[in-house]
Amino acid sequence: MKEQKNSETDEFEPKGTMVILLIFVLTLILLWGSVYLILLSRGVTV
Amino acid sequence: MTDKQSMHIDPYEKNWIRLSIGLLVVFATAVTVAGFAFGFQVPTPEDRVDPRTVATEGPWADPGLRELVPGKKYEAYILAQTWAFLPNEITVPVGAEVTFYVTSKDVQHGFKLQDTNINMQIVPGQVSKLTVTFDEPGVHNFICTEYCGAAHAIMFGTLTVE
Amino acid sequence: MLANYEVSQAEKKFIGWHLLFAVIAVAIGSLFGPLQALEHAGLDLYPYLQPLFASYYQGLTLHGVLNALVFTTFFITGFLTLTTIYGLKRPLRYPKLNAVGFWMMVVGLVVTAIPTLLDQASVLYTFYPPMKAHWSFYLGLTLVVVGSWIEGWGFYFTYYAWRKENPGVRTPLTTFGGLITMVMWQFATLGVATEILTMLLPWSLGLIEGTDPQLARTYFWFTGHPLVYFWLLPAYVSWYGMLPKQAGGKLFSDSLARFAFWLFLLLSVPLGFHHQYVDPGVPAGWKFLHAVLTYSVFLPSMLTAFTVIASLEYAGRKRGGKGLLGWIRALPWADPVVSAQLLAGILFFFGGIGGITNASYNVNLVVHNTAWVPGHFHLTVASAVTLSFMGISYWLVPYLTGKKLGVSNKVANIQVWTWFVGMVIFSNAMHVVGLLGAPRRTPLGLAPYIPEEWSGHLLRVGIGGTIMFVGMYMYVYIVAKTAWAKNYEPVEIEVPLADSIHDPQETPDWLDKWVPWLIGTVALLLIAYGPQLFDQISNIALNAPGGKVW
């Protein structure tokens, strides 16, 4: 897939977007991980 | 026109997609290992019964704890009904591995044994089965977690490990 | 495309009727929210409401049915009518067909409401058999669903007519998203339609003696999860197709927006078993397959997060925002239309985190049927969706009525923030107390097994729920004040359709072709559901007579 640079000022680097999303991913790992650890702490089921 | 067409995926967005997929793969691996290598499993079909006769015929006509290997292995046959579990008090020794077989004779119920991973939907006509091992003494409530009518909120029982 | 097409007064009125019923429904449904929340906090007001309302469960049924099923369906069909005709710049192909669909939904609403208000259908909005409601409850729901189908068919005919008039032109994004929503919905509702028509209606009418509750659950959740996407996709239509403009910028990627919508069509339905992880009658292997498919539907939402936030960053930078995150403050937060959608998006981050947790197969054992679950879906349907719809209302009601919003932006903003703050408190408390083991759907004030450690969280449930109630009634007041204003400032509102940074004509053709995606959708459905449906149907046992147990 080729990149297009068709218009002047419309191109910008969404770095702030990346920062927000990385914060989101870290929160996701933390919160999901904590529930996963609760699962592990409560013992097997078979 | 056609030659100008393209997906225009921004390089940052490409990395974001890669990261998202990678994250999901990690989560999926963690879940799969816990489930299939270590035994953190969800219920799977065990047996079917006739809810109209289950309270009078078969193992749930006489619900309760069965000792298979003293001190080690037990089966608990529990009948859910509006609005009580039969039996609603169970006592097992420390170290006991207990397999729960739960069904309902009327409407749907839930069966959640607190502070363990036993959490099952109780569906009339189906047998819900999961196993747990109790390594420490204590008291666990098993509560009905599905709305089952007027007095749903009082439906619970107690399992004592001693 | 008809030159100079303007949405007519009659069409605006027709859309307005949808909103009227939606707002009435949510106004009544939300009356019960604080009653449930305060009950958790130890203040049970239900005894004082007798004999008008019989119980917590009747209230909870009304809350779920009116808010989650009626409010959403009416708002969505109304909003999507506008995105269809405004986007295509042509009137509905068969306006009478859409009118039939709409009034069928209204009749369905009334037919459902009567038994529910009379405590003859206190079965909650999932109506799991063999708990038996009066037959009119099931009939009414059927009419609502079929009415929404008919409105959807009206959109398809309109699109088809437009397509013949405009070969080769990209479908406008908002129209496109709306059409996908309706098509997905028609696949999805096949489950609940089958459940009601083959089992619940004949059973509640006394034609058959019992039901198969396990099969009923499978049918129900065939519809139940995509139902969430039916609520969510219209909010995405606004986030992709309108919010960039409202924020002062452009859509970052037209092609990825469309790609995400197609993935939602493909993946929204074949994953219902992730609501049935703890069901006894579904094999673990099939549950695992649906877990994988549920993970995959997380991707289009991740795409959406990127595209929408990047569009906002573009807007914020154009408005003079500097630095890595300075553009956030430069966004038009003072505009309630924008702030509502931004806050909806923030809450949806946490809705997504909870969602991926629920979907994670065995991890679900920790949270299944606990207060965590309503805590979660209040972040999706009551935040991402409802808060977005509130924001949409703040331009849509003025657009439809020609009247300026009845309150200042500041007051509308207070409404938006009130809902947000209440939701943060409420949903956080629900998640935490759910992790501690509190069951959902239970008047915990009556439960004899409540440990002391839950009480602080349950108090927060009550506080959050009460604040949300204030926020909801501010919304109802603002909409009513605008719509019924006698002395008003006339306004001409433009429907806020966002431009895309790249010309949509440059979006690849395969992102505007229906047939391959429809074939893929059907094929995936057959793979993910076919064998289990065949198995469960061929082993059907209609032996659970059930009854009225409330």
Coordinates of N, CA and C in Angstrom, one line a residue, chain C residues 291-398:
Chain C
A291 N -14.6 -16.8 22.2 CA -13.7 -15.9 23.0 C -12.7 -15.3 22.0
V292 N -12.1 -16.2 21.1 CA -11.2 -15.7 20.1 C -11.9 -14.7 19.1
L293 N -13.1 -15.0 18.7 CA -13.8 -14.1 17.8 C -14.2 -12.7 18.6
T294 N -14.4 -12.8 19.9 CA -14.7 -11.6 20.6 C -13.4 -10.8 20.7
Y295 N -12.3 -11.4 20.9 CA -11.0 -10.6 20.9 C -10.9 -9.9 19.5
S296 N -11.3 -10.6 18.4 CA -11.1 -10.0 17.1 C -12.0 -8.8 16.9
V297 N -13.1 -8.8 17.5 CA -14.0 -7.6 17.4 C -13.5 -6.4 18.2
F298 N -12.5 -6.7 19.0 CA -11.9 -5.6 19.8 C -11.1 -4.7 18.8
L299 N -10.6 -5.3 17.7 CA -9.7 -4.6 16.8 C -10.4 -3.4 16.1
P300 N -11.6 -3.6 15.5 CA -12.2 -2.4 14.9 C -12.5 -1.3 16.0
S301 N -12.7 -1.6 17.2 CA -12.8 -0.6 18.2 C -11.5 0.1 18.5
M302 N -10.4 -0.7 18.5 CA -9.1 -0.1 18.6 C -8.8 0.9 17.5
L303 N -9.2 0.4 16.2 CA -9.0 1.3 15.1 C -9.8 2.6 15.3
T304 N -11.0 2.4 15.8 CA -11.9 3.6 16.0 C -11.2 4.5 17.0
A305 N -10.7 4.0 18.1 CA -10.0 4.8 19.0 C -8.9 5.7 18.4
F306 N -8.1 5.0 17.5 CA -7.0 5.8 16.9 C -7.6 6.8 16.0
T307 N -8.5 6.4 15.1 CA -8.9 7.3 14.0 C -9.7 8.5 14.6
V308 N -10.5 8.3 15.7 CA -11.3 9.3 16.3 C -10.3 10.3 17.0
I309 N -9.4 9.7 17.8 CA -8.5 10.6 18.6 C -7.6 11.4 17.7
A310 N -7.1 10.7 16.6 CA -6.3 11.5 15.7 C -7.1 12.6 15.0
S311 N -8.3 12.4 14.7 CA -9.2 13.4 14.1 C -9.3 14.6 15.1
L312 N -9.4 14.2 16.4 CA -9.5 15.3 17.4 C -8.2 16.0 17.6
E313 N -7.1 15.3 17.5 CA -5.8 15.9 17.6 C -5.6 16.9 16.4
Y314 N -6.0 16.5 15.2 CA -6.0 17.4 14.1 C -6.8 18.6 14.3
A315 N -8.0 18.4 14.9 CA -8.9 19.6 15.2 C -8.2 20.5 16.2
G316 N -7.7 19.9 17.3 CA -7.1 20.7 18.4 C -5.9 21.5 17.9
R317 N -5.1 20.9 17.0 CA -3.9 21.6 16.5 C -4.3 22.7 15.6
K318 N -5.4 22.5 14.8 CA -5.9 23.5 13.9 C -6.4 24.7 14.7
R319 N -6.9 24.4 15.9 CA -7.4 25.4 16.8 C -6.3 26.1 17.6
G320 N -5.1 25.7 17.3 CA -4.0 26.4 18.0 C -3.4 25.6 19.2
G321 N -3.8 24.4 19.4 CA -3.2 23.6 20.4 C -1.8 23.2 20.1
K322 N -0.9 23.4 21.2 CA 0.5 23.1 21.0 C 1.0 22.0 21.8
G323 N 2.1 21.4 21.5 CA 2.7 20.4 22.3 C 2.1 19.1 22.1
L324 N 2.6 18.1 22.9 CA 2.2 16.7 22.7 C 0.7 16.5 23.0
L325 N 0.2 17.2 24.1 CA -1.1 17.0 24.5 C -1.9 18.3 24.7
G326 N -1.3 19.4 24.3 CA -1.9 20.7 24.5 C -3.2 20.9 23.7
W327 N -3.3 20.1 22.6 CA -4.4 20.2 21.7 C -5.7 19.7 22.4
I328 N -5.6 18.9 23.4 CA -6.8 18.5 24.1 C -7.5 19.6 24.7
R329 N -6.8 20.5 25.3 CA -7.4 21.7 25.9 C -8.0 22.7 24.9
A330 N -7.4 22.6 23.7 CA -7.8 23.5 22.6 C -9.1 23.1 22.0
L331 N -9.6 21.9 22.3 CA -10.9 21.4 21.7 C -12.0 22.2 22.3
P332 N -13.1 22.3 21.6 CA -14.2 23.1 22.0 C -15.0 22.5 23.2
W333 N -14.4 22.4 24.3 CA -15.1 21.8 25.5 C -16.3 22.5 25.9
A334 N -16.4 23.8 25.6 CA -17.6 24.6 26.0 C -18.8 24.2 25.2
D335 N -18.7 23.5 24.1 CA -19.8 23.1 23.3 C -20.3 21.7 23.9
P336 N -21.5 21.7 24.4 CA -22.0 20.4 25.0 C -22.1 19.3 24.0
V337 N -22.3 19.6 22.8 CA -22.3 18.6 21.7 C -21.0 17.8 21.7
V338 N -19.9 18.6 21.8 CA -18.6 18.0 21.8 C -18.2 17.4 23.1
S339 N -18.4 18.2 24.2 CA -17.9 17.7 25.5 C -18.6 16.3 25.8
A340 N -19.9 16.2 25.5 CA -20.6 15.0 25.7 C -20.0 13.8 25.1
Q341 N -19.6 14.0 23.8 CA -19.0 12.9 23.1 C -17.5 12.6 23.5
L342 N -16.8 13.7 24.0 CA -15.5 13.4 24.5 C -15.5 12.6 25.8
L343 N -16.4 13.1 26.7 CA -16.6 12.3 27.9 C -17.1 10.9 27.7
A344 N -18.0 10.8 26.7 CA -18.5 9.4 26.4 C -17.3 8.6 26.0
G345 N -16.4 9.1 25.2 CA -15.2 8.4 24.8 C -14.3 8.0 25.9
I346 N -14.1 8.9 26.8 CA -13.2 8.6 28.0 C -13.8 7.5 28.8
L347 N -15.1 7.5 29.1 CA -15.7 6.4 29.8 C -15.7 5.1 29.1
F348 N -15.7 5.3 27.7 CA -15.7 4.0 26.9 C -14.3 3.3 27.0
F349 N -13.3 4.1 27.2 CA -12.0 3.4 27.4 C -12.1 2.4 28.5
F350 N -12.8 2.7 29.6 CA -12.9 1.8 30.7 C -14.0 0.7 30.4
G351 N -15.0 1.1 29.6 CA -15.9 0.1 29.1 C -15.2 -1.0 28.3
G352 N -14.2 -0.5 27.5 CA -13.4 -1.4 26.7 C -12.6 -2.4 27.5
I353 N -12.0 -1.8 28.5 CA -11.1 -2.6 29.4 C -12.0 -3.7 30.1
G354 N -13.1 -3.3 30.6 CA -14.0 -4.2 31.2 C -14.5 -5.3 30.2
G355 N -14.8 -4.8 29.0 CA -15.3 -5.7 28.0 C -14.3 -6.8 27.7
I356 N -13.0 -6.4 27.5 CA -12.0 -7.4 27.2 C -11.8 -8.4 28.3
T357 N -12.0 -7.9 29.5 CA -11.9 -8.8 30.7 C -13.1 -9.8 30.7
N358 N -14.3 -9.3 30.4 CA -15.5 -10.2 30.4 C -15.2 -11.3 29.3
A359 N -14.6 -10.8 28.2 CA -14.5 -11.7 27.0 C -13.5 -12.8 27.2
S360 N -12.6 -12.6 28.3 CA -11.4 -13.5 28.4 C -11.7 -14.8 29.0
Y361 N -12.7 -15.5 28.4 CA -12.9 -17.0 28.7 C -12.9 -17.2 30.2
N362 N -11.9 -17.9 30.8 CA -11.9 -18.2 32.2 C -11.9 -17.0 33.1
V363 N -11.3 -15.9 32.7 CA -11.3 -14.7 33.5 C -12.7 -14.3 33.9
N364 N -13.6 -14.6 33.0 CA -15.0 -14.3 33.2 C -15.6 -15.0 34.4
L365 N -15.0 -16.1 34.9 CA -15.5 -16.7 36.1 C -15.4 -15.8 37.3
V366 N -14.5 -14.9 37.3 CA -14.3 -13.9 38.4 C -15.5 -13.0 38.5
V367 N -16.0 -12.6 37.3 CA -16.9 -11.5 37.3 C -18.3 -11.9 36.8
H368 N -18.5 -13.1 36.3 CA -19.8 -13.4 35.7 C -21.0 -13.3 36.7
N369 N -22.0 -12.7 36.3 CA -23.2 -12.4 37.1 C -23.0 -11.7 38.4
T370 N -21.9 -10.9 38.4 CA -21.7 -10.0 39.5 C -22.0 -8.6 39.2
A371 N -22.0 -7.7 40.2 CA -22.3 -6.3 39.9 C -21.3 -5.7 39.0
W372 N -20.2 -6.3 38.8 CA -19.2 -5.8 37.8 C -19.9 -5.7 36.4
V373 N -20.8 -6.6 36.0 CA -21.3 -6.6 34.7 C -22.2 -5.4 34.4
P374 N -23.2 -5.1 35.3 CA -23.9 -3.8 35.1 C -23.0 -2.6 35.2
G375 N -22.0 -2.7 36.0 CA -21.0 -1.7 36.1 C -20.4 -1.5 34.7
H376 N -20.0 -2.6 34.1 CA -19.4 -2.5 32.8 C -20.4 -1.9 31.7
F377 N -21.6 -2.5 31.6 CA -22.4 -2.0 30.5 C -23.0 -0.6 30.7
H378 N -22.9 -0.1 31.9 CA -23.3 1.3 32.1 C -22.2 2.2 31.5
L379 N -21.0 1.6 31.3 CA -20.0 2.4 30.6 C -20.1 2.3 29.1
T380 N -20.8 1.3 28.6 CA -21.0 1.2 27.2 C -22.3 1.8 26.8
V381 N -23.4 1.1 27.1 CA -24.7 1.6 26.7 C -25.1 2.9 27.4
A382 N -24.8 3.1 28.6 CA -25.2 4.3 29.3 C -24.2 5.4 29.3
S383 N -23.0 5.1 28.7 CA -22.0 6.2 28.6 C -21.7 6.4 27.2
A384 N -20.9 5.5 26.6 CA -20.5 5.7 25.2 C -21.7 6.0 24.3
V385 N -22.8 5.3 24.6 CA -24.0 5.5 23.7 C -24.9 6.6 24.2
T386 N -25.3 6.5 25.5 CA -26.3 7.5 25.9 C -25.7 8.9 26.0
L387 N -24.5 9.0 26.5 CA -23.9 10.3 26.6 C -23.7 10.9 25.2
S388 N -23.3 10.1 24.3 CA -23.2 10.6 22.9 C -24.6 11.0 22.4
F389 N -25.6 10.2 22.6 CA -26.9 10.6 22.2 C -27.4 11.9 22.8
M390 N -27.0 12.1 24.1 CA -27.3 13.4 24.7 C -26.7 14.5 23.9
G391 N -25.4 14.3 23.6 CA -24.7 15.4 22.8 C -25.3 15.6 21.5
I392 N -25.7 14.4 20.8 CA -26.3 14.5 19.5 C -27.6 15.3 19.6
S393 N -28.4 15.0 20.7 CA -29.6 15.7 20.9 C -29.5 17.2 20.9
Y394 N -28.3 17.7 21.4 CA -28.2 19.1 21.6 C -28.0 19.9 20.3
W395 N -27.7 19.2 19.2 CA -27.9 19.8 17.9 C -29.1 19.3 17.1
L396 N -29.4 18.0 17.4 CA -30.5 17.4 16.6 C -31.8 18.0 16.9
V397 N -32.1 18.2 18.2 CA -33.4 18.8 18.5 C -33.6 20.2 18.0
P398 N -32.6 21.1 18.1 CA -32.7 22.4 17.5 C -32.8 22.2 15.9

